[in-house]
Amino acid sequence: MKDSQDAYGHQLYDFFKGRPVVEVVERDDGLIDPSETLPKYYLSEYKDWNSREKIAARYVRGRVLDVGSGGGRWSLFLQKKGHDILGIDISPLAVKVCKERGLRNVMIRSISKVDPSLGKFDTILMMGNNFGLFGNPKHARRLLKRFHHTTNPRARIIAESLDIYKSPVDPVHRQYHLRNRRRGRMPARVRMRIRYLR
Ligand SMILES: C[S@@+](CC[C@H](N)C(=O)[O-])C[C@H]1O[C@@H](n2cnc3c(N)ncnc32)[C@H](O)[C@@H]1O
């Protein structure tokens, strides 16, 4: 990824360095969704996590692969607890933030490049709605096969997602879900990008 493409990494790095940041998500239908809270969330401490995340943390065991580790909130928490953990992220600047925050094992790598060269894991983490990195059922099957070759027997995948049927139904989102259906896609599939500074 070129530095000019790493908008997420730039906003995360600037926030980490104490600069004011608003995350701007741009959906492919033109919806612009700004958030001041997200950058804070990416660097949040365990004490500030919601109850779902705290419950999920109880299921982590052994050697851990944190897929899309972001600012490293999960990896750093688990490193402190004594887990052997590897964070991977597609964003070079997110990886830099993790390193500067003290994460020992973290590298620039896409989920699609998870392979046995990373060693074997007992837990694969996909938090912060990173279940979405599976993309679509075909891609998910391919990735799950890769995970199978990269994990020990009885390993766990702990992934976070959003149930669009249970979350408040905002008409703007509902229209987007219907558009997906009309195009033969899963209703909650979202194509979006982060905009930052330009
Ligand atoms: C919503 S953030 C979640 C970060 C972290 N897991 C958390 O809970 O705070 C999503 C992260 O996934 C990373 N990411 C996006 N696409 C990826 C891919 N194909 N492979 C690996 N990481 C990816 C982004 O750079 C970002 O750091």
Short mmCIF file of C-alpha atoms and ligand atoms in Angstrom, two decimals:
data_model
loop_
_atom_site.label_atom_id
_atom_site.label_comp_id
_atom_site.label_asym_id
_atom_site.label_seq_id
_atom_site.Cartn_x
_atom_site.Cartn_y
_atom_site.Cartn_z
CA MET A 1 0.00 0.00 0.00
CA LYS A 2 1.35 3.44 -0.99
CA ASP A 3 1.61 6.06 1.75
CA SER A 4 -0.98 8.20 -0.10
CA GLN A 5 -3.45 5.27 0.16
CA ASP A 6 -3.00 4.80 3.90
CA ALA A 7 -5.63 7.32 5.02
CA TYR A 8 -6.63 5.12 7.97
CA GLY A 9 -2.99 4.83 9.09
CA HIS A 10 -2.42 8.58 8.81
CA GLN A 11 -5.45 9.44 10.92
CA LEU A 12 -4.52 6.80 13.49
CA TYR A 13 -0.91 7.99 13.65
CA ASP A 14 -1.95 11.65 14.00
CA PHE A 15 -4.43 10.78 16.75
CA PHE A 16 -1.73 8.73 18.52
CA LYS A 17 0.54 11.81 18.35
CA GLY A 18 -2.14 13.92 20.05
CA ARG A 19 -3.55 15.74 17.01
CA PRO A 20 -7.35 16.19 16.76
CA VAL A 21 -8.81 13.70 14.29
CA VAL A 22 -12.27 13.03 12.88
CA GLU A 23 -12.71 9.73 11.05
CA VAL A 24 -14.58 10.25 7.78
CA VAL A 25 -16.05 7.12 6.22
CA GLU A 26 -17.21 7.46 2.63
CA ARG A 27 -19.54 4.74 1.32
CA ASP A 28 -19.70 3.89 -2.39
CA ASP A 29 -23.22 5.37 -2.68
CA GLY A 30 -21.83 8.75 -1.58
CA LEU A 31 -22.85 8.62 2.10
CA ILE A 32 -20.33 10.49 4.27
CA ASP A 33 -20.24 9.37 7.90
CA PRO A 34 -17.91 11.34 10.22
CA SER A 35 -17.01 10.15 13.73
CA GLU A 36 -14.97 11.75 16.47
CA THR A 37 -15.17 8.71 18.74
CA LEU A 38 -13.64 6.07 16.46
CA PRO A 39 -9.99 7.19 16.63
CA LYS A 40 -10.27 7.09 20.45
CA TYR A 41 -11.78 3.60 20.27
CA TYR A 42 -8.83 2.24 18.24
CA LEU A 43 -6.45 3.07 21.10
CA SER A 44 -8.83 2.28 23.97
CA GLU A 45 -7.79 0.42 27.11
CA TYR A 46 -9.47 -2.75 28.42
CA LYS A 47 -11.22 -0.80 31.20
CA ASP A 48 -13.08 1.22 28.54
CA TRP A 49 -14.16 -1.76 26.41
CA ASN A 50 -17.80 -2.80 26.22
CA SER A 51 -19.08 -5.93 27.94
CA ARG A 52 -19.11 -7.95 24.68
CA GLU A 53 -15.41 -7.31 24.19
CA LYS A 54 -14.62 -8.15 27.81
CA ILE A 55 -16.49 -11.45 27.49
CA ALA A 56 -14.72 -12.21 24.18
CA ALA A 57 -11.35 -11.64 25.87
CA ARG A 58 -12.07 -14.58 28.21
CA TYR A 59 -12.07 -16.97 25.24
CA VAL A 60 -8.56 -16.12 24.05
CA ARG A 61 -5.98 -18.80 24.68
CA GLY A 62 -2.43 -19.75 23.66
CA ARG A 63 -0.65 -18.19 20.70
CA VAL A 64 -2.72 -15.46 19.07
CA LEU A 65 -2.95 -13.95 15.58
CA ASP A 66 -4.61 -10.51 15.69
CA VAL A 67 -5.90 -9.92 12.15
CA GLY A 68 -6.24 -6.21 11.31
CA SER A 69 -4.65 -5.23 14.61
CA GLY A 70 -5.19 -1.47 14.05
CA GLY A 71 -3.74 0.60 16.88
CA GLY A 72 -2.96 -2.61 18.78
CA ARG A 73 -5.48 -2.34 21.61
CA TRP A 74 -6.12 -6.11 21.64
CA SER A 75 -2.56 -7.17 20.92
CA LEU A 76 -1.11 -4.93 23.62
CA PHE A 77 -3.67 -6.08 26.17
CA LEU A 78 -2.91 -9.74 25.44
CA GLN A 79 0.86 -9.21 25.30
CA LYS A 80 0.63 -7.75 28.80
CA LYS A 81 -1.26 -10.85 29.91
CA GLY A 82 1.65 -13.01 28.70
CA HIS A 83 0.26 -14.29 25.38
CA ASP A 84 2.58 -14.87 22.45
CA ILE A 85 0.81 -12.61 19.97
CA LEU A 86 1.39 -11.56 16.37
CA GLY A 87 -0.48 -8.56 14.97
CA ILE A 88 -0.91 -8.17 11.23
CA ASP A 89 -2.35 -5.19 9.41
CA ILE A 90 -2.46 -3.95 5.85
CA SER A 91 -1.78 -0.36 6.98
CA PRO A 92 1.94 0.46 7.35
CA LEU A 93 1.22 3.38 9.66
CA ALA A 94 -1.07 1.33 11.89
CA VAL A 95 1.81 -1.13 12.27
CA LYS A 96 4.11 1.79 13.14
CA VAL A 97 1.64 2.93 15.84
CA CYS A 98 1.62 -0.59 17.31
CA LYS A 99 5.43 -0.70 17.38
CA GLU A 100 5.70 2.74 18.99
CA ARG A 101 3.15 1.65 21.60
CA GLY A 102 5.38 -1.30 22.51
CA LEU A 103 3.97 -4.24 20.57
CA ARG A 104 6.84 -6.67 20.00
CA ASN A 105 5.45 -8.78 17.14
CA VAL A 106 3.55 -6.95 14.43
CA MET A 107 3.95 -6.85 10.68
CA ILE A 108 2.44 -5.37 7.53
CA ARG A 109 0.44 -8.19 5.98
CA SER A 110 -3.00 -8.64 4.50
CA ILE A 111 -5.46 -11.22 5.80
CA SER A 112 -5.26 -12.81 2.33
CA LYS A 113 -1.56 -13.55 2.96
CA VAL A 114 -2.04 -15.51 6.20
CA ASP A 115 -0.06 -18.73 5.70
CA PRO A 116 1.90 -21.37 7.66
CA SER A 117 5.11 -19.27 7.45
CA LEU A 118 3.61 -17.32 10.40
CA GLY A 119 3.60 -20.50 12.53
CA LYS A 120 0.60 -22.09 14.20
CA PHE A 121 -1.94 -20.26 16.35
CA ASP A 122 -4.44 -21.25 19.03
CA THR A 123 -6.62 -18.15 18.60
CA ILE A 124 -7.34 -15.94 15.62
CA LEU A 125 -8.81 -12.56 16.55
CA MET A 126 -10.90 -10.43 14.20
CA MET A 127 -12.17 -7.67 16.46
CA GLY A 128 -13.49 -4.19 15.69
CA ASN A 129 -15.99 -5.68 13.20
CA ASN A 130 -13.11 -7.33 11.35
CA PHE A 131 -15.37 -10.27 10.52
CA GLY A 132 -16.10 -8.03 7.54
CA LEU A 133 -12.57 -8.66 6.23
CA PHE A 134 -13.90 -11.99 4.97
CA GLY A 135 -15.61 -9.87 2.29
CA ASN A 136 -18.03 -12.40 0.82
CA PRO A 137 -18.80 -16.12 1.20
CA LYS A 138 -16.37 -17.20 -1.54
CA HIS A 139 -13.49 -15.18 -0.10
CA ALA A 140 -14.43 -16.37 3.40
CA ARG A 141 -14.14 -20.03 2.39
CA ARG A 142 -10.69 -19.39 0.88
CA LEU A 143 -9.51 -17.55 3.99
CA LEU A 144 -10.93 -20.14 6.39
CA LYS A 145 -8.93 -22.82 4.56
CA ARG A 146 -5.82 -20.70 5.09
CA PHE A 147 -6.71 -20.32 8.78
CA HIS A 148 -7.10 -24.09 9.00
CA HIS A 149 -3.51 -24.55 7.81
CA THR A 150 -2.25 -21.91 10.27
CA THR A 151 -3.88 -23.16 13.46
CA ASN A 152 -3.47 -25.93 16.01
CA PRO A 153 -6.26 -28.45 16.59
CA ARG A 154 -9.16 -26.95 18.58
CA ALA A 155 -8.05 -23.40 17.79
CA ARG A 156 -10.64 -20.63 18.09
CA ILE A 157 -11.62 -17.78 15.81
CA ILE A 158 -13.01 -14.86 17.79
CA ALA A 159 -14.62 -12.41 15.41
CA GLU A 160 -16.79 -9.35 15.85
CA SER A 161 -19.57 -8.28 13.54
CA LEU A 162 -22.83 -6.35 13.55
CA ASP A 163 -26.29 -7.84 13.16
CA ILE A 164 -27.98 -5.39 10.81
CA TYR A 165 -31.38 -6.80 11.74
CA LYS A 166 -30.87 -5.98 15.42
CA SER A 167 -29.12 -2.62 15.17
CA PRO A 168 -31.34 0.47 14.90
CA VAL A 169 -32.72 0.60 11.38
CA ASP A 170 -31.63 3.93 9.96
CA PRO A 171 -33.44 4.49 6.64
CA VAL A 172 -30.16 5.54 4.99
CA HIS A 173 -28.66 2.12 5.82
CA ARG A 174 -31.86 0.29 5.00
CA GLN A 175 -31.85 1.72 1.48
CA TYR A 176 -28.28 0.53 1.05
CA HIS A 177 -29.20 -3.00 2.24
CA LEU A 178 -32.07 -3.09 -0.25
CA ARG A 179 -29.76 -1.91 -3.04
CA ASN A 180 -27.37 -4.78 -2.17
CA ARG A 181 -30.22 -7.29 -2.31
CA ARG A 182 -31.32 -6.00 -5.71
CA ARG A 183 -27.76 -6.56 -6.93
CA GLY A 184 -27.69 -10.11 -5.55
CA ARG A 185 -25.23 -9.25 -2.77
CA MET A 186 -25.42 -9.97 0.95
CA PRO A 187 -27.52 -7.11 2.42
CA ALA A 188 -24.88 -5.86 4.84
CA ARG A 189 -21.97 -5.86 2.41
CA VAL A 190 -20.35 -2.41 2.48
CA ARG A 191 -17.82 -0.90 0.13
CA MET A 192 -16.24 2.10 1.80
CA ARG A 193 -13.07 4.05 2.28
CA ILE A 194 -11.57 6.38 4.82
CA ARG A 195 -10.96 9.96 3.74
CA TYR A 196 -8.32 11.96 5.52
CA LEU A 197 -6.85 15.41 4.91
CA ARG A 198 -7.56 15.61 1.15
C1 LIG B 1 -11.93 -1.25 12.26
S1 LIG B 1 -10.20 -1.42 12.43
C2 LIG B 1 -10.12 -2.57 13.80
C3 LIG B 1 -8.79 -2.55 14.48
C4 LIG B 1 -8.65 -3.48 15.70
N1 LIG B 1 -8.90 -4.86 15.37
C5 LIG B 1 -9.52 -3.03 16.84
O1 LIG B 1 -10.41 -3.80 17.26
O2 LIG B 1 -9.31 -1.92 17.34
C6 LIG B 1 -9.82 -2.44 11.01
C7 LIG B 1 -8.34 -2.72 10.79
O3 LIG B 1 -8.20 -3.72 9.76
C8 LIG B 1 -7.14 -3.34 8.89
N2 LIG B 1 -7.34 -3.99 7.58
C9 LIG B 1 -8.19 -3.63 6.58
N3 LIG B 1 -8.11 -4.48 5.56
C10 LIG B 1 -7.20 -5.42 5.91
C11 LIG B 1 -6.68 -6.58 5.26
N4 LIG B 1 -7.08 -6.93 4.03
N5 LIG B 1 -5.76 -7.33 5.91
C12 LIG B 1 -5.34 -6.98 7.16
N6 LIG B 1 -5.80 -5.89 7.81
C13 LIG B 1 -6.71 -5.12 7.21
C14 LIG B 1 -7.21 -1.83 8.86
O4 LIG B 1 -5.99 -1.26 8.41
C15 LIG B 1 -7.54 -1.52 10.31
O5 LIG B 1 -6.37 -1.40 11.09
#
